[in-house]
CSV table of C-alpha atoms in Angstrom, one decimal:
chain,number,residue,atom,x,y,z
S,919,MET,CA,-18.8,3.9,-24.6
S,920,PHE,CA,-16.2,5.0,-26.4
S,921,ASP,CA,-15.8,7.6,-23.8
S,922,LYS,CA,-16.9,6.4,-21.0
S,923,LEU,CA,-14.3,3.6,-21.2
S,924,MET,CA,-11.5,7.0,-21.3
S,925,ALA,CA,-12.8,8.7,-18.8
S,926,ALA,CA,-12.1,5.1,-16.4
S,927,GLN,CA,-8.9,4.3,-18.1
S,928,GLY,CA,-8.1,8.0,-17.2
S,929,LYS,CA,-9.3,8.0,-13.7
S,930,ALA,CA,-7.3,5.2,-13.0
S,931,GLU,CA,-4.2,6.0,-13.8
S,932,GLU,CA,-4.6,9.6,-11.7
S,933,ILE,CA,-5.0,7.2,-8.8
S,934,LYS,CA,-2.5,5.5,-8.9
S,935,LYS,CA,-0.5,8.4,-9.7
S,936,ARG,CA,-2.7,9.3,-6.4
S,937,LEU,CA,-1.3,6.0,-4.7
S,938,ASP,CA,2.3,7.4,-5.6
S,939,THR,CA,2.3,9.6,-3.0
S,940,ILE,CA,-0.1,7.9,0.3
S,941,SER,CA,3.0,6.3,2.0
S,942,VAL,CA,1.5,3.1,4.6
S,943,PHE,CA,3.3,2.3,7.1
S,944,GLY,CA,4.7,-1.7,9.0
S,945,GLU,CA,7.0,-1.9,12.3
S,946,VAL,CA,6.9,-4.7,14.7
S,947,GLU,CA,8.5,-4.7,18.0
S,948,GLY,CA,7.3,-0.9,19.6
S,949,GLY,CA,9.0,0.5,16.1
S,950,ALA,CA,11.8,-0.8,16.3
S,951,ILE,CA,12.0,-2.4,11.9
S,952,LYS,CA,9.7,0.4,10.2
S,953,VAL,CA,8.0,-0.1,6.8
S,954,THR,CA,7.8,2.4,4.7
S,955,ALA,CA,5.5,2.2,1.2
S,956,THR,CA,3.5,3.9,-1.2
S,957,ALA,CA,-0.1,2.6,-2.0
S,958,ASN,CA,1.2,0.2,-5.1
S,959,LYS,CA,2.9,-1.5,-2.1
S,960,SER,CA,6.5,0.1,-3.7
S,961,ILE,CA,8.9,0.1,-0.7
S,962,THR,CA,10.5,3.4,0.1
S,963,ALA,CA,12.6,3.3,3.4
S,964,ILE,CA,13.2,1.4,6.5
S,965,ALA,CA,15.2,1.9,9.4
S,966,ILE,CA,15.6,-0.8,12.1
S,967,THR,CA,17.2,0.9,15.9
S,968,ASP,CA,20.9,1.1,16.1
S,969,GLU,CA,19.5,-0.9,19.6
S,970,PHE,CA,17.1,-3.9,17.8
S,971,TYR,CA,20.1,-4.8,15.5
S,972,GLU,CA,22.7,-4.7,17.6
S,973,ASN,CA,21.3,-6.8,20.2
S,974,SER,CA,19.2,-9.4,17.2
S,975,ASP,CA,20.3,-12.1,16.0
S,976,LYS,CA,19.6,-12.3,12.0
S,977,GLU,CA,16.6,-15.3,12.0
S,978,GLU,CA,15.2,-12.6,14.2
S,979,LEU,CA,15.3,-9.8,11.9
S,980,GLU,CA,14.6,-11.5,9.1
S,981,GLU,CA,11.7,-12.7,10.0
S,982,LEU,CA,10.6,-9.8,11.5
S,983,LEU,CA,11.7,-7.9,8.8
S,984,GLN,CA,9.7,-10.1,6.6
S,985,ALA,CA,6.2,-9.3,9.3
S,986,ALA,CA,6.9,-5.5,8.8
S,987,VAL,CA,7.0,-5.7,5.1
S,988,ASN,CA,3.6,-7.7,5.1
S,989,LYS,CA,2.1,-5.4,7.3
S,990,ALA,CA,2.4,-1.5,4.8
S,991,LEU,CA,2.4,-4.0,2.2
S,992,ALA,CA,-1.9,-4.9,3.9
S,993,GLN,CA,-2.2,-1.2,4.9
S,994,ALA,CA,-1.7,-0.4,1.0
S,995,ASP,CA,-3.5,-3.1,-0.4
S,996,LEU,CA,-6.2,-1.2,1.8
S,997,VAL,CA,-5.9,2.1,1.2
S,998,SER,CA,-6.1,1.1,-2.8
S,999,ALA,CA,-8.7,-0.8,-2.8
S,1000,THR,CA,-10.7,2.2,-0.3
S,1001,GLU,CA,-9.6,4.3,-3.6
S,1002,MET,CA,-10.4,2.2,-6.4
S,1003,GLN,CA,-13.7,1.8,-4.3
S,1004,ALA,CA,-14.8,5.5,-4.1
S,1005,ALA,CA,-13.7,6.0,-7.8
S,1006,THR,CA,-15.8,2.5,-8.7
S,1007,SER,CA,-18.8,4.4,-6.9
S,1008,ASP,CA,-18.2,8.3,-9.0
S,1009,LEU,CA,-17.7,5.8,-12.6
S,1010,LEU,CA,-20.8,3.6,-11.7
S,1011,GLY,CA,-23.0,5.7,-9.7
S,1012,GLY,CA,-25.3,7.3,-12.8
S,1013,LEU,CA,-25.5,3.4,-14.8
S,1014,GLY,CA,-29.0,3.4,-12.9
S,1015,GLY,CA,-28.6,0.8,-10.5
S,1016,LEU,CA,-27.5,-1.9,-12.6
S,1017,PHE,CA,-24.1,-3.2,-10.7
S,1018,GLY,CA,-26.5,-4.0,-7.4
S,1019,LYS,CA,-26.7,0.1,-6.7
């Protein structure tokens, strides 16, 4: 049992490292604002087109930036959940259907 626990911990670390290498994106206004993050929810880049920046006010920029960040983080959640589900099914697959498989 201890071996399985250690294997699960090692798998979790492996997934975390892999999620750090996966980029997800959120964009609004047809790409005027783009946010890039890792699947571990770390924002790595924010890009705002010059045209949008020059023609928007502070409140609009803040609202749309928040929306773009939320979209990127939602994508990160989706990728992370998919990776964890795949890893969990690999780890639990050999337990004879104990967990509803």
